[in-house]
Amino acid sequence: KIIHARLTGLSNFDSDAIELCSRKVASTTGDVRKALHIARRAAEICREQEEETKRKQDVGGENDDRPKEEVEDMTRRPSVSIRNVIQATEELFHSPYIQYILHLPASQKFFLNSLMLETKKRQSPQVEYQNVVDRCIRIATTSGYQHIVPDAPAYFAQLTHSLANVHIISFENSKKSRNPMVQLLVHQDDVHFALREDEMWGKLQH
């Protein structure tokens, strides 16, 4: 009911689409943020389809022999439909990055969580590497997981290179910079939803 109530306020959403979205999420995680993410993606899909339709109309131009009522109906602002929600849901629940992050070692999950939190705090896509490392060590220590994330520069260097090699993060590996910049390359929602499936998640949000 909470999810449905949050989605009901969204404009231009078909009522059946809202119902489907709320049911899909309620049957899995029950996360309101995931429902809103699906809704946002469904709206993007709807808008992309609308733009494609307009493009075809522009190309067809004067040769369009469809009834006037049909053409006018297609030019109206469309409602986000059940089909849009289904497509958005499939994309989210079958995101390859979510599946990949789910199976990462715990230490790499700690680092990604710390990077995500540091990015949010600094309000910048690129943040200083050492700030992320310090946050990661602090979270591990206060949560009782210091055995998973040792305070060792060589360990973090190997960890970040592993994540960079699979294009989850970008890492400015420059000899001139002692504190390079690091950036999350995947969508934060993918990291967020993947980490929620981990039993340590509640202790990672510090």
Short mmCIF file of C-alpha atoms in Angstrom, two decimals:
data_model
loop_
_atom_site.label_atom_id
_atom_site.label_comp_id
_atom_site.label_asym_id
_atom_site.label_seq_id
_atom_site.Cartn_x
_atom_site.Cartn_y
_atom_site.Cartn_z
CA LYS A 1 0.00 0.00 0.00
CA ILE A 2 2.85 2.40 0.78
CA ILE A 3 4.48 1.75 -2.59
CA HIS A 4 1.18 2.18 -4.41
CA ALA A 5 0.51 5.45 -2.56
CA ARG A 6 3.91 6.86 -3.53
CA LEU A 7 3.43 5.95 -7.19
CA THR A 8 -0.14 7.20 -7.41
CA GLY A 9 1.09 10.79 -7.23
CA LEU A 10 3.11 10.40 -10.41
CA SER A 11 1.59 12.23 -13.33
CA ASN A 12 0.95 10.65 -16.70
CA PHE A 13 1.01 7.08 -15.40
CA ASP A 14 -1.69 4.65 -16.40
CA SER A 15 -3.43 3.36 -13.26
CA ASP A 16 -2.86 -0.25 -14.29
CA ALA A 17 0.84 0.50 -14.80
CA ILE A 18 1.08 1.88 -11.25
CA GLU A 19 -0.66 -1.19 -9.90
CA LEU A 20 1.71 -3.52 -11.76
CA CYS A 21 4.80 -1.63 -10.63
CA SER A 22 3.77 -1.65 -6.98
CA ARG A 23 2.91 -5.36 -7.08
CA LYS A 24 6.19 -6.28 -8.78
CA VAL A 25 8.29 -4.55 -6.15
CA ALA A 26 6.11 -5.57 -3.20
CA SER A 27 6.53 -9.22 -4.18
CA THR A 28 10.34 -8.93 -4.10
CA THR A 29 12.12 -6.40 -1.87
CA GLY A 30 9.29 -4.04 -0.99
CA ASP A 31 11.73 -1.19 -1.52
CA VAL A 32 9.99 2.08 -2.39
CA ARG A 33 13.16 3.37 -4.02
CA LYS A 34 13.21 0.41 -6.37
CA ALA A 35 9.60 1.10 -7.32
CA LEU A 36 10.42 4.72 -8.07
CA HIS A 37 13.45 3.63 -10.08
CA ILE A 38 11.24 1.35 -12.18
CA ALA A 39 8.74 4.16 -12.61
CA ARG A 40 11.47 6.56 -13.70
CA ARG A 41 12.85 4.09 -16.23
CA ALA A 42 9.35 3.30 -17.53
CA ALA A 43 8.79 7.01 -18.09
CA GLU A 44 12.09 7.22 -19.99
CA ILE A 45 11.07 4.29 -22.19
CA CYS A 46 7.72 5.94 -22.86
CA ARG A 47 9.43 9.20 -23.79
CA GLU A 48 11.91 7.41 -26.08
CA GLN A 49 9.05 5.71 -27.87
CA GLU A 50 7.23 9.02 -28.21
CA GLU A 51 10.31 10.63 -29.76
CA GLU A 52 10.69 7.72 -32.17
CA THR A 53 7.04 8.06 -33.18
CA LYS A 54 7.47 11.81 -33.83
CA ARG A 55 10.61 11.13 -35.85
CA LYS A 56 8.74 8.69 -38.06
CA GLN A 57 5.93 11.20 -38.49
CA ASP A 58 8.42 13.84 -39.58
CA VAL A 59 9.93 11.42 -42.08
CA GLY A 60 6.51 10.35 -43.37
CA GLY A 61 5.36 13.95 -43.67
CA GLU A 62 2.79 14.62 -46.33
CA ASN A 63 2.65 10.98 -47.41
CA ASP A 64 0.92 9.95 -44.20
CA ASP A 65 -2.49 8.60 -45.28
CA ARG A 66 -3.71 7.52 -41.83
CA PRO A 67 -6.99 8.94 -40.50
CA LYS A 68 -6.62 12.40 -38.94
CA GLU A 69 -7.96 11.15 -35.59
CA GLU A 70 -5.25 8.47 -35.38
CA VAL A 71 -2.47 10.92 -36.14
CA GLU A 72 -3.75 13.42 -33.57
CA ASP A 73 -4.02 10.68 -30.96
CA MET A 74 -0.36 9.74 -31.49
CA THR A 75 0.78 13.33 -31.00
CA ARG A 76 -0.82 13.64 -27.58
CA ARG A 77 1.38 13.15 -24.54
CA PRO A 78 1.23 9.38 -23.92
CA SER A 79 0.62 7.71 -20.60
CA VAL A 80 3.21 5.33 -19.22
CA SER A 81 1.73 1.93 -19.96
CA ILE A 82 1.91 -1.56 -18.51
CA ARG A 83 4.23 -2.53 -21.36
CA ASN A 84 6.63 0.26 -20.37
CA VAL A 85 6.63 -0.92 -16.76
CA ILE A 86 7.23 -4.54 -17.78
CA GLN A 87 10.23 -3.53 -19.88
CA ALA A 88 11.65 -1.36 -17.09
CA THR A 89 11.16 -4.15 -14.56
CA GLU A 90 12.94 -6.66 -16.79
CA GLU A 91 15.88 -4.28 -17.20
CA LEU A 92 16.19 -3.69 -13.47
CA PHE A 93 15.81 -7.22 -12.17
CA HIS A 94 18.05 -8.64 -14.87
CA SER A 95 20.75 -5.98 -14.75
CA PRO A 96 24.08 -7.75 -15.38
CA TYR A 97 25.81 -5.34 -13.02
CA ILE A 98 23.46 -6.15 -10.16
CA GLN A 99 24.08 -9.85 -10.66
CA TYR A 100 27.83 -9.31 -10.88
CA ILE A 101 28.03 -7.11 -7.78
CA LEU A 102 25.96 -9.63 -5.84
CA HIS A 103 28.75 -12.18 -6.26
CA LEU A 104 31.70 -9.91 -5.53
CA PRO A 105 33.91 -10.58 -2.49
CA ALA A 106 32.75 -8.84 0.67
CA SER A 107 35.77 -6.51 0.67
CA GLN A 108 34.89 -5.18 -2.79
CA LYS A 109 31.30 -4.63 -1.69
CA PHE A 110 32.61 -2.60 1.24
CA PHE A 111 34.65 -0.46 -1.12
CA LEU A 112 31.75 0.11 -3.54
CA ASN A 113 29.47 1.07 -0.68
CA SER A 114 32.07 3.51 0.62
CA LEU A 115 32.59 4.97 -2.85
CA MET A 116 28.84 5.43 -3.27
CA LEU A 117 28.53 7.17 0.11
CA GLU A 118 31.56 9.38 -0.54
CA THR A 119 30.18 10.36 -3.95
CA LYS A 120 26.89 11.32 -2.35
CA LYS A 121 28.61 13.32 0.39
CA ARG A 122 30.88 15.24 -2.00
CA GLN A 123 28.13 15.60 -4.62
CA SER A 124 30.69 14.82 -7.28
CA PRO A 125 31.08 11.78 -9.56
CA GLN A 126 34.83 11.76 -8.89
CA VAL A 127 36.18 11.57 -5.36
CA GLU A 128 39.60 11.21 -3.81
CA TYR A 129 40.78 7.64 -3.49
CA GLN A 130 42.12 8.04 0.04
CA ASN A 131 38.79 9.41 1.29
CA VAL A 132 37.06 6.28 0.05
CA VAL A 133 39.70 4.02 1.62
CA ASP A 134 39.45 5.84 4.96
CA ARG A 135 35.66 5.56 4.94
CA CYS A 136 35.86 1.89 4.00
CA ILE A 137 38.24 1.10 6.87
CA ARG A 138 36.14 3.13 9.31
CA ILE A 139 32.93 1.31 8.34
CA ALA A 140 34.61 -2.09 8.56
CA THR A 141 36.09 -1.31 11.98
CA THR A 142 32.92 0.12 13.54
CA SER A 143 30.84 -2.74 12.10
CA GLY A 144 33.15 -5.47 13.37
CA TYR A 145 34.37 -6.51 9.92
CA GLN A 146 37.96 -5.30 10.13
CA HIS A 147 39.11 -8.85 9.32
CA ILE A 148 37.47 -8.48 5.89
CA VAL A 149 39.00 -5.09 5.06
CA PRO A 150 42.59 -4.89 6.32
CA ASP A 151 44.24 -1.50 6.65
CA ALA A 152 46.90 -2.20 4.02
CA PRO A 153 47.67 0.03 1.00
CA ALA A 154 48.72 -2.90 -1.18
CA TYR A 155 45.45 -4.67 -0.46
CA PHE A 156 43.36 -1.67 -1.56
CA ALA A 157 45.50 -1.17 -4.64
CA GLN A 158 44.74 -4.73 -5.75
CA LEU A 159 41.06 -4.36 -4.85
CA THR A 160 40.55 -1.19 -6.87
CA HIS A 161 42.40 -2.53 -9.87
CA SER A 162 40.17 -5.60 -9.83
CA LEU A 163 37.05 -3.41 -9.92
CA ALA A 164 38.54 -1.18 -12.60
CA ASN A 165 39.39 -4.16 -14.80
CA VAL A 166 35.70 -5.09 -15.03
CA HIS A 167 34.68 -1.45 -15.60
CA ILE A 168 32.73 -1.00 -12.38
CA ILE A 169 34.95 1.88 -11.35
CA SER A 170 37.47 4.10 -13.08
CA PHE A 171 40.73 4.65 -11.30
CA GLU A 172 43.21 7.37 -12.15
CA ASN A 173 46.41 5.38 -11.87
CA SER A 174 48.97 8.15 -12.16
CA LYS A 175 52.46 8.13 -10.67
CA LYS A 176 52.25 11.89 -10.34
CA SER A 177 49.22 11.74 -8.05
CA ARG A 178 49.53 10.26 -4.57
CA ASN A 179 45.80 10.58 -4.05
CA PRO A 180 44.16 9.82 -7.43
CA MET A 181 40.49 10.23 -8.25
CA VAL A 182 38.11 7.29 -8.38
CA GLN A 183 34.66 7.15 -9.96
CA LEU A 184 31.75 4.73 -9.98
CA LEU A 185 30.98 3.75 -13.58
CA VAL A 186 27.77 1.80 -12.98
CA HIS A 187 24.47 3.29 -11.86
CA GLN A 188 24.28 3.85 -8.10
CA ASP A 189 20.92 2.09 -8.03
CA ASP A 190 22.60 -1.08 -9.33
CA VAL A 191 25.06 -0.97 -6.43
CA HIS A 192 22.34 -0.10 -3.95
CA PHE A 193 20.00 -2.91 -4.95
CA ALA A 194 22.82 -5.45 -5.15
CA LEU A 195 24.09 -4.59 -1.67
CA ARG A 196 20.58 -4.78 -0.23
CA GLU A 197 20.65 -8.50 -0.96
CA ASP A 198 23.72 -8.89 1.27
CA GLU A 199 23.11 -9.63 4.94
CA MET A 200 25.81 -7.11 5.92
CA TRP A 201 23.97 -4.24 4.22
CA GLY A 202 22.52 -2.79 7.41
CA LYS A 203 26.00 -2.41 8.85
CA LEU A 204 27.50 -0.88 5.74
CA GLN A 205 25.48 2.34 5.73
CA HIS A 206 27.67 4.55 7.90
#
